[in-house]
mmCIF file of C-alpha atoms in Angstrom:
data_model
loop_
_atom_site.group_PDB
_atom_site.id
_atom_site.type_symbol
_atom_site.label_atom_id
_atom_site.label_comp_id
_atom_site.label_asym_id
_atom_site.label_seq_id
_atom_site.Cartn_x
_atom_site.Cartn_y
_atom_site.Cartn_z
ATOM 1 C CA UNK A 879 -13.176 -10.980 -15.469
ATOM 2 C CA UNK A 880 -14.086 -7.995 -17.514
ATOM 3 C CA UNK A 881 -17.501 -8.534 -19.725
ATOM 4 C CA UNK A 882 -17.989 -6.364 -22.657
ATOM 5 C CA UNK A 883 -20.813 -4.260 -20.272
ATOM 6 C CA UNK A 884 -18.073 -3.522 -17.951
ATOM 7 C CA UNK A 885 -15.582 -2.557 -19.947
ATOM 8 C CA UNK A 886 -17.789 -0.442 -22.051
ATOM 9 C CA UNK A 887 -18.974 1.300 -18.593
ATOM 10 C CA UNK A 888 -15.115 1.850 -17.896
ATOM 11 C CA UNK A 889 -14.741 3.577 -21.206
ATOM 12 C CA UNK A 890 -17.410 5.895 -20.995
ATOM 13 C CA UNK A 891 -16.666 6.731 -17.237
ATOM 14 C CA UNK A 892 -13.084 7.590 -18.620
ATOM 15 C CA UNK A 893 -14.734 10.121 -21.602
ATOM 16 C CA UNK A 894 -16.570 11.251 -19.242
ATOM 17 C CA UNK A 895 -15.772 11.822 -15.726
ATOM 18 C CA UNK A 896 -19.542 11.014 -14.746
ATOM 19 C CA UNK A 897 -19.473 10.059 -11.084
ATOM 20 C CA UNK A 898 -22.993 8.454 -11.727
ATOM 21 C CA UNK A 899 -21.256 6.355 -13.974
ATOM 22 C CA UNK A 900 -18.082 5.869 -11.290
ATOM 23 C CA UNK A 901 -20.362 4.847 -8.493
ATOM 24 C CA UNK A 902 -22.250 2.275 -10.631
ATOM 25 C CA UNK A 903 -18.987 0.575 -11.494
ATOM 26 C CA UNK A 904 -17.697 0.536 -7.694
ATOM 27 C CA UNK A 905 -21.323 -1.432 -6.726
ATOM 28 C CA UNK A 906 -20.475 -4.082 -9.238
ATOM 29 C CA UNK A 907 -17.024 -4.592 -7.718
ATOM 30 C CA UNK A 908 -18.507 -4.543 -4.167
ATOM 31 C CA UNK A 909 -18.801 -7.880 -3.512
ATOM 32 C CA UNK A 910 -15.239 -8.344 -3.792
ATOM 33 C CA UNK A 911 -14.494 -5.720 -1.208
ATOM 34 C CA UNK A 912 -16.399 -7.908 1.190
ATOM 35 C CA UNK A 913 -14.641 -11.009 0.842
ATOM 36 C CA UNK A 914 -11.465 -9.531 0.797
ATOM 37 C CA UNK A 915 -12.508 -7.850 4.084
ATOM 38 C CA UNK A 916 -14.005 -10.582 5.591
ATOM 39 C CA UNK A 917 -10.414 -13.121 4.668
ATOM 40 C CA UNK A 918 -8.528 -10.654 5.847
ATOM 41 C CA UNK A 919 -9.995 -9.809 9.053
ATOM 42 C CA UNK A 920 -10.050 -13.778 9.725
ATOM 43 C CA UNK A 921 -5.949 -13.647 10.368
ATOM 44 C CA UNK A 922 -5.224 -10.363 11.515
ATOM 45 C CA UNK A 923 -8.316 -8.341 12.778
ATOM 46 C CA UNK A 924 -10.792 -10.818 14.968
ATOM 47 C CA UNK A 925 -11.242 -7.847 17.334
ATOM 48 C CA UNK A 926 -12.177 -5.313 14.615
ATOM 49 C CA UNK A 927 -15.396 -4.563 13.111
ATOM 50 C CA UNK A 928 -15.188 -6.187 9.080
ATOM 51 C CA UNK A 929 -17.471 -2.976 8.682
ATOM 52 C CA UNK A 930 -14.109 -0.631 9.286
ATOM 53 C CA UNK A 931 -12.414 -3.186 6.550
ATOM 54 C CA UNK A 932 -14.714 -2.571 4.224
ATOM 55 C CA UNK A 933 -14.359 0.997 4.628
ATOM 56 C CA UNK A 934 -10.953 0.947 3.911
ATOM 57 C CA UNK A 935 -11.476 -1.277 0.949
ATOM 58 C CA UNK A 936 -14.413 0.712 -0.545
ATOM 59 C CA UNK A 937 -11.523 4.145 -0.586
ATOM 60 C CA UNK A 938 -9.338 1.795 -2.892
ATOM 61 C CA UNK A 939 -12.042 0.898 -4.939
ATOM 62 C CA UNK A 940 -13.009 3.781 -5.571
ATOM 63 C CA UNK A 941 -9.338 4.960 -6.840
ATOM 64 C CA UNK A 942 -9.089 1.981 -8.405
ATOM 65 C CA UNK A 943 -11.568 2.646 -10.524
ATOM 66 C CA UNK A 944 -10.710 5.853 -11.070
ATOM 67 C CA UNK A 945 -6.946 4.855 -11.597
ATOM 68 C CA UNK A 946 -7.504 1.720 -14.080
ATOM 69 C CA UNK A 947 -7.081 2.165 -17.830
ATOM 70 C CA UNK A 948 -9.129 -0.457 -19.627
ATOM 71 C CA UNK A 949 -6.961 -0.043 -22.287
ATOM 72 C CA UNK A 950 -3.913 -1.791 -21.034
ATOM 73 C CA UNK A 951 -5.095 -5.416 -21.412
ATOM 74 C CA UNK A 952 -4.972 -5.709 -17.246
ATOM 75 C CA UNK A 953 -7.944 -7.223 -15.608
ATOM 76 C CA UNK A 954 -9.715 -4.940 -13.173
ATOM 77 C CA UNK A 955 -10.190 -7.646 -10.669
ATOM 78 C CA UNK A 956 -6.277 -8.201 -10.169
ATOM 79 C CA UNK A 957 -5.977 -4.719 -9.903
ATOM 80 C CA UNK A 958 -8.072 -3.363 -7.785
ATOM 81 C CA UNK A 959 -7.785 -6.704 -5.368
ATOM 82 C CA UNK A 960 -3.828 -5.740 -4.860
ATOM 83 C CA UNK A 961 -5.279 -1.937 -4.193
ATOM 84 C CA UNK A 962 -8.046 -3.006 -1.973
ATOM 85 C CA UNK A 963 -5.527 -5.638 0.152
ATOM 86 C CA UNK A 964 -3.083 -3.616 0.030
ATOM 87 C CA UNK A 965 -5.151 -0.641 1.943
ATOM 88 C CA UNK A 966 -6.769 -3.258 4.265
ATOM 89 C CA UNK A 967 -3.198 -4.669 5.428
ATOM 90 C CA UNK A 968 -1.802 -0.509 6.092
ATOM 91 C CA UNK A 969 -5.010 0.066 7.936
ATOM 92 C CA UNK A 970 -4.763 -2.937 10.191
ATOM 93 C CA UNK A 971 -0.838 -2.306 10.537
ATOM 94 C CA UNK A 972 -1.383 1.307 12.053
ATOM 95 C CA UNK A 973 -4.114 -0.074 14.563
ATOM 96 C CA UNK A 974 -0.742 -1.585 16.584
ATOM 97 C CA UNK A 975 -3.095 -4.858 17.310
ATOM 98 C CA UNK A 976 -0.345 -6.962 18.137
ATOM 99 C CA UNK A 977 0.331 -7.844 21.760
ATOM 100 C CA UNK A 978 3.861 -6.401 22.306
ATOM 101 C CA UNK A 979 5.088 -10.160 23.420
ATOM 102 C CA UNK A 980 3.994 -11.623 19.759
ATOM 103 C CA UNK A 981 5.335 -8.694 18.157
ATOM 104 C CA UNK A 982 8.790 -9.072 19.950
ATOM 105 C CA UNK A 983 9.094 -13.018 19.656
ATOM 106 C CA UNK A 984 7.667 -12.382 16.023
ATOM 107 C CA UNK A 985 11.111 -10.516 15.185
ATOM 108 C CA UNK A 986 13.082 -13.108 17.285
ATOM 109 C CA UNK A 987 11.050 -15.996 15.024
ATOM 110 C CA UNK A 988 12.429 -14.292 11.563
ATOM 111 C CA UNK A 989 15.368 -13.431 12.433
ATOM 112 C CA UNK A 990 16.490 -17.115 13.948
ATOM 113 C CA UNK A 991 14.391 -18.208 10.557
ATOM 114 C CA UNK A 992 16.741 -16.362 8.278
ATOM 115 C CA UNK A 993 19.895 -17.186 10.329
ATOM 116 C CA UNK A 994 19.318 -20.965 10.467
ATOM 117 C CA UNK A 995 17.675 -21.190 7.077
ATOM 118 C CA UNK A 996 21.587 -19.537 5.119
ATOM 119 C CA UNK A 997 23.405 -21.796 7.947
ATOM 120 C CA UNK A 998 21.446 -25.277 6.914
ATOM 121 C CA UNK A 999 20.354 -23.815 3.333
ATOM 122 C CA UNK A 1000 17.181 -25.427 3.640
ATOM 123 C CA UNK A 1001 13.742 -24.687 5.346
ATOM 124 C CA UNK A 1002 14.454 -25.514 9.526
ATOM 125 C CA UNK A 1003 12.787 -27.852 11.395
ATOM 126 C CA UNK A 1004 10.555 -26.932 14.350
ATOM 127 C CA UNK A 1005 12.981 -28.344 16.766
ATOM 128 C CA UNK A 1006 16.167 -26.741 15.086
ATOM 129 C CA UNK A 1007 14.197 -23.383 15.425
ATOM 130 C CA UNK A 1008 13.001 -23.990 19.097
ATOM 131 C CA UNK A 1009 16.852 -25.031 20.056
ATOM 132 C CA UNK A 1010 17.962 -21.612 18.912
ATOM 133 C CA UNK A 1011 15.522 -19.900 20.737
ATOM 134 C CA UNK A 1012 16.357 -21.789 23.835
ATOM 135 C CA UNK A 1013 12.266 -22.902 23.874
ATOM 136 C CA UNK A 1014 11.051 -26.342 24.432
ATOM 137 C CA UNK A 1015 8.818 -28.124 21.697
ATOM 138 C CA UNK A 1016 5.637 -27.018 23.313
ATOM 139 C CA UNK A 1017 6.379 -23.838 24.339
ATOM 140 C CA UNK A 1018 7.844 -22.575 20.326
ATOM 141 C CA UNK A 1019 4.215 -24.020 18.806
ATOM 142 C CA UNK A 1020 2.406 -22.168 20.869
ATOM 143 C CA UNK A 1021 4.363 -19.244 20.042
ATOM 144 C CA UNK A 1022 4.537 -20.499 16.376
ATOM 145 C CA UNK A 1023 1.029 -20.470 16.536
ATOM 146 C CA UNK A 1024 0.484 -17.223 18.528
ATOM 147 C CA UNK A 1025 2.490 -14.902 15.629
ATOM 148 C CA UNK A 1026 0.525 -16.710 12.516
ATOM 149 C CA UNK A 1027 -1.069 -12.953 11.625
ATOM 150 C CA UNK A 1028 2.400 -11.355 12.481
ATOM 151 C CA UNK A 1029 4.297 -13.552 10.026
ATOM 152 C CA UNK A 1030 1.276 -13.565 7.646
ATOM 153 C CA UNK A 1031 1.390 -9.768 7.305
ATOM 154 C CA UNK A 1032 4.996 -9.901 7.363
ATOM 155 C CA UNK A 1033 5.046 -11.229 4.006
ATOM 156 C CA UNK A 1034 1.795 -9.685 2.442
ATOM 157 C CA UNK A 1035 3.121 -6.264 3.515
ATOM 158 C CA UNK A 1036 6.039 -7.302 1.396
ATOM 159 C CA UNK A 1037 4.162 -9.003 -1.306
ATOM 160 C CA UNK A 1038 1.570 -6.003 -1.576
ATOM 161 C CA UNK A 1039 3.556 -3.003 -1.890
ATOM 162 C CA UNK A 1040 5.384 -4.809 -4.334
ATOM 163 C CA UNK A 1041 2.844 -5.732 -6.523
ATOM 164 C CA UNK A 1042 0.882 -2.272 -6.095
ATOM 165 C CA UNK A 1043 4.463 -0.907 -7.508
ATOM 166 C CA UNK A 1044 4.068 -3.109 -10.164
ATOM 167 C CA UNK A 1045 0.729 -2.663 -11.462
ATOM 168 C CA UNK A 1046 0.758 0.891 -10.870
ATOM 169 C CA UNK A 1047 4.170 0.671 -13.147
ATOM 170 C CA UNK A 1048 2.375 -1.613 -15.440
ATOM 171 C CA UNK A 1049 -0.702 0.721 -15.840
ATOM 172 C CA UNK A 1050 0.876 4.316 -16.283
ATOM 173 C CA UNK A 1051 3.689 2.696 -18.797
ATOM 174 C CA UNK A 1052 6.620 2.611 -16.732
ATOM 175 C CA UNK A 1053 9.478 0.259 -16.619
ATOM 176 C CA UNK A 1054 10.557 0.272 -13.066
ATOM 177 C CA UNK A 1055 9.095 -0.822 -10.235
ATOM 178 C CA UNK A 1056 11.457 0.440 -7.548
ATOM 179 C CA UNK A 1057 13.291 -3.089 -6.733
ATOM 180 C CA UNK A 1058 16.140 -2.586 -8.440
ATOM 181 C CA UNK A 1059 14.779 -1.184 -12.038
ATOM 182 C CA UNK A 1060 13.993 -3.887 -13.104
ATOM 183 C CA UNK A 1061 11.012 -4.031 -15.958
ATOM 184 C CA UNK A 1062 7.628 -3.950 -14.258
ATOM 185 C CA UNK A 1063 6.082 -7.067 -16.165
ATOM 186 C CA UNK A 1064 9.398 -8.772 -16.034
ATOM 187 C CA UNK A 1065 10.079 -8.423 -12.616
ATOM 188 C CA UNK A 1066 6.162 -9.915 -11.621
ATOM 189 C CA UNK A 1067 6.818 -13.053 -13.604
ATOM 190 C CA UNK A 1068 9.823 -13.892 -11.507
ATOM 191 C CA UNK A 1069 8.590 -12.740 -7.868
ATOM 192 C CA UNK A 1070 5.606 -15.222 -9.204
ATOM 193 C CA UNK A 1071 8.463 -17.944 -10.336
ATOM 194 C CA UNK A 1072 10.287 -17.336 -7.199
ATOM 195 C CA UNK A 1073 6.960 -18.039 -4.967
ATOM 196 C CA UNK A 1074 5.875 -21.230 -6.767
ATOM 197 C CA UNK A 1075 9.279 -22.691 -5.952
ATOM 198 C CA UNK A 1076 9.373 -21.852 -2.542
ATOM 199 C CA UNK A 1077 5.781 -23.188 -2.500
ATOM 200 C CA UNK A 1078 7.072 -26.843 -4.434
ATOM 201 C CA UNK A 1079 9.311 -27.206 -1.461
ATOM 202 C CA UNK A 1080 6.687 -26.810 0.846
ATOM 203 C CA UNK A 1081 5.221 -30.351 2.296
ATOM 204 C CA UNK A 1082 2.052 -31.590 0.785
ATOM 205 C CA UNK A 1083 0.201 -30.878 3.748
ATOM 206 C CA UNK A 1084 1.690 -26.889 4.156
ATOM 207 C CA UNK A 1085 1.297 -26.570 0.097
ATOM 208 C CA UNK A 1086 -2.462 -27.354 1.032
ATOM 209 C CA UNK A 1087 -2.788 -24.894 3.579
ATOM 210 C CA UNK A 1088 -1.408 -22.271 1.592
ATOM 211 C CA UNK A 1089 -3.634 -23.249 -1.601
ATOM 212 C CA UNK A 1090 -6.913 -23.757 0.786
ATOM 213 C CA UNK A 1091 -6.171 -20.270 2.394
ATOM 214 C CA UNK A 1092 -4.725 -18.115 -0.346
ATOM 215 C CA UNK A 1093 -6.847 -19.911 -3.275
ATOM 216 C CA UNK A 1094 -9.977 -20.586 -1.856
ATOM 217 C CA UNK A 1095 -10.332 -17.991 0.585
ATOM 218 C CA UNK A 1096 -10.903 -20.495 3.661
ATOM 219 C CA UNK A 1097 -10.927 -19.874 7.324
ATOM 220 C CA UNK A 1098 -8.313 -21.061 9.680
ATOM 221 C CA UNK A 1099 -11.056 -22.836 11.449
ATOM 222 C CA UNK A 1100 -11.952 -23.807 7.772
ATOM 223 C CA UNK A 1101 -9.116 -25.118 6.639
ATOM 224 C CA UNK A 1102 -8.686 -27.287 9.757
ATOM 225 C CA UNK A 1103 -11.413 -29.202 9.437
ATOM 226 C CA UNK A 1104 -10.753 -29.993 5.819
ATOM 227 C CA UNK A 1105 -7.394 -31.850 6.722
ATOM 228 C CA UNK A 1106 -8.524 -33.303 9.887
ATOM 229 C CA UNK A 1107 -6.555 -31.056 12.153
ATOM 230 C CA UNK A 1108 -6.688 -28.598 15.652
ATOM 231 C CA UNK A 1109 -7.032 -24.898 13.865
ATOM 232 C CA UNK A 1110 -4.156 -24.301 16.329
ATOM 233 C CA UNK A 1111 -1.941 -26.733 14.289
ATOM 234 C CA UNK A 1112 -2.899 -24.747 10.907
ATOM 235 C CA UNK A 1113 -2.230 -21.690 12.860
ATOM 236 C CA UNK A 1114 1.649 -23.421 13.266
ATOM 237 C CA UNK A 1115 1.728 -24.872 9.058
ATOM 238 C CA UNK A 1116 0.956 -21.268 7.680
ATOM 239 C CA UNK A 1117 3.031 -19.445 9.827
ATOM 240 C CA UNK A 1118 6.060 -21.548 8.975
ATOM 241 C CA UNK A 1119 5.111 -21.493 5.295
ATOM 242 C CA UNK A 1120 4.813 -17.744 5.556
ATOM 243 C CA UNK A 1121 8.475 -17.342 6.999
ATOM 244 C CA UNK A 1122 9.748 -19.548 3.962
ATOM 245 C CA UNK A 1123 7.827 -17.240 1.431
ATOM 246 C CA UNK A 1124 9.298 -13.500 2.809
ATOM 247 C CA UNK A 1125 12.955 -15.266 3.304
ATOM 248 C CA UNK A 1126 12.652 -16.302 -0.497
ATOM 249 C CA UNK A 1127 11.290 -13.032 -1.481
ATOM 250 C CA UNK A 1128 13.619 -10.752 0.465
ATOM 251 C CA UNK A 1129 16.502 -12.626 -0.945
ATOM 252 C CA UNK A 1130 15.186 -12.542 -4.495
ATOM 253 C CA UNK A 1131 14.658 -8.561 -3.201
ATOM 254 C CA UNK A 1132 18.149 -8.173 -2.469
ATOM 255 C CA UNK A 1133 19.630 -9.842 -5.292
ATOM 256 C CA UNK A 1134 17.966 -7.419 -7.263
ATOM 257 C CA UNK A 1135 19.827 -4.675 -5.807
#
């Protein structure tokens, strides 16, 4: 949150342009580019140094900062963390660090997701979705397991752009956001409405996965140990709960149109 030392910093940085005072309000913020970083390159990056992250995140901090009117009653925090994600996620998308066989059973996964999902109108079962794909048990939770970033980023890269249209919509006064025209504020209270029910039909143990991961920024390997499970297995909860989350959000998305 905003204390009355930071937003008085923000004011005087936007009277005066003084990059002293710019550069004073990015180190406050720069423990947040860390963890952000460090979450992020948990799922998708392993391979990548969190240093390169943080690069990326310290660019959209920067114009974030330089962006962000404290006058319109929007926490920094919430913006910039959108910004910051959001330039993490394109950075690790054009580094192509999928293995092409994840990436290609990754499309096969959503696509049988969205096709069984309007067939049964409810969320598929494991064994429903390994049937379609002609896959035994084993074989699809391995896979389900193998394309947890791919579905992960799936949905953020959705979620993301969406919300950086939003706030950037919300900050400069505008009253689209590109989905449909819809009002900026308007449209963020129901993508928010239209999460939390997909997240209610989750099963207690997937809601917790997606609260422990998204909420308090735990680990995979994290995360397993607090339920008592193989990090493999959480791999397989959040990937499924991620495919629920972009099929309600690209139909909310294309209702809109």
């Amino acid at each position: 949150m905003l204390t009355n030392n930071n937003t008085e910093l923000f004011y005087k940085y936007k009277e005066s342009g003084d990059l002293t005072l710019r550069n004073e309000i990015v180190l406050l913020y720069m423990d947040l580019v860390s963890q952000i970083a460090a979450i992020t390159r948990n799922m998708y990056a392993k391979g990548y140094d969190v240093d390169d992250l943080v690069n990326e995140g310290v660019i959209a901090l920067i114009a974030s900062v330089e962006a962000f009117d404290p006058g319109r009653g929007i926490k920094f925090e919430t913006y910039a963390k959108v910004k910051i994600r959001g330039a993490i996620i394109d950075y690790i998308r054009a580094q192509d660090w999928v293995p092409r066989r994840v990436r290609k059973f990754g499309r096969k996964l959503d696509t049988a997701y969205g096709v069984l999902y309007n067939e049964l109108g409810r969320t598929p079962t494991n064994s429903e979705l390994a049937e379609h794909l002609e896959l035994t048990d084993t074989q699809f939770k391995q896979l389900l397991s193998d394309t947890a970033a791919v579905n992960t980023l799936s949905f953020e890269e959705m979620l993301y752009e969406d919300n950086i249209s939003v706030f950037n919509a919300s900050m400069y006064g505008t009253s689209a956001t590109g989905s449909g025209g819809v009002d900026a504020r308007l449209y963020a209270q129901e993508r928010k409405q239209v999460i939390a029910e997909a997240i209610a039909q989750l099963k207690p143990k997937e809601q917790q996965v997606v609260s422990l991961y998204y909420y308090e920024n735990l680990k995979l390997i994290e995360i397993a140990e607090v339920i008592g499970v193989t990090e493999s297995r959480v791999s397989q909860i959040h990937s499924k709960c991620m495919l629920l989350l972009k099929t309600k959000l690209e139909h909310y998305i294309k209702n809109l149109s």
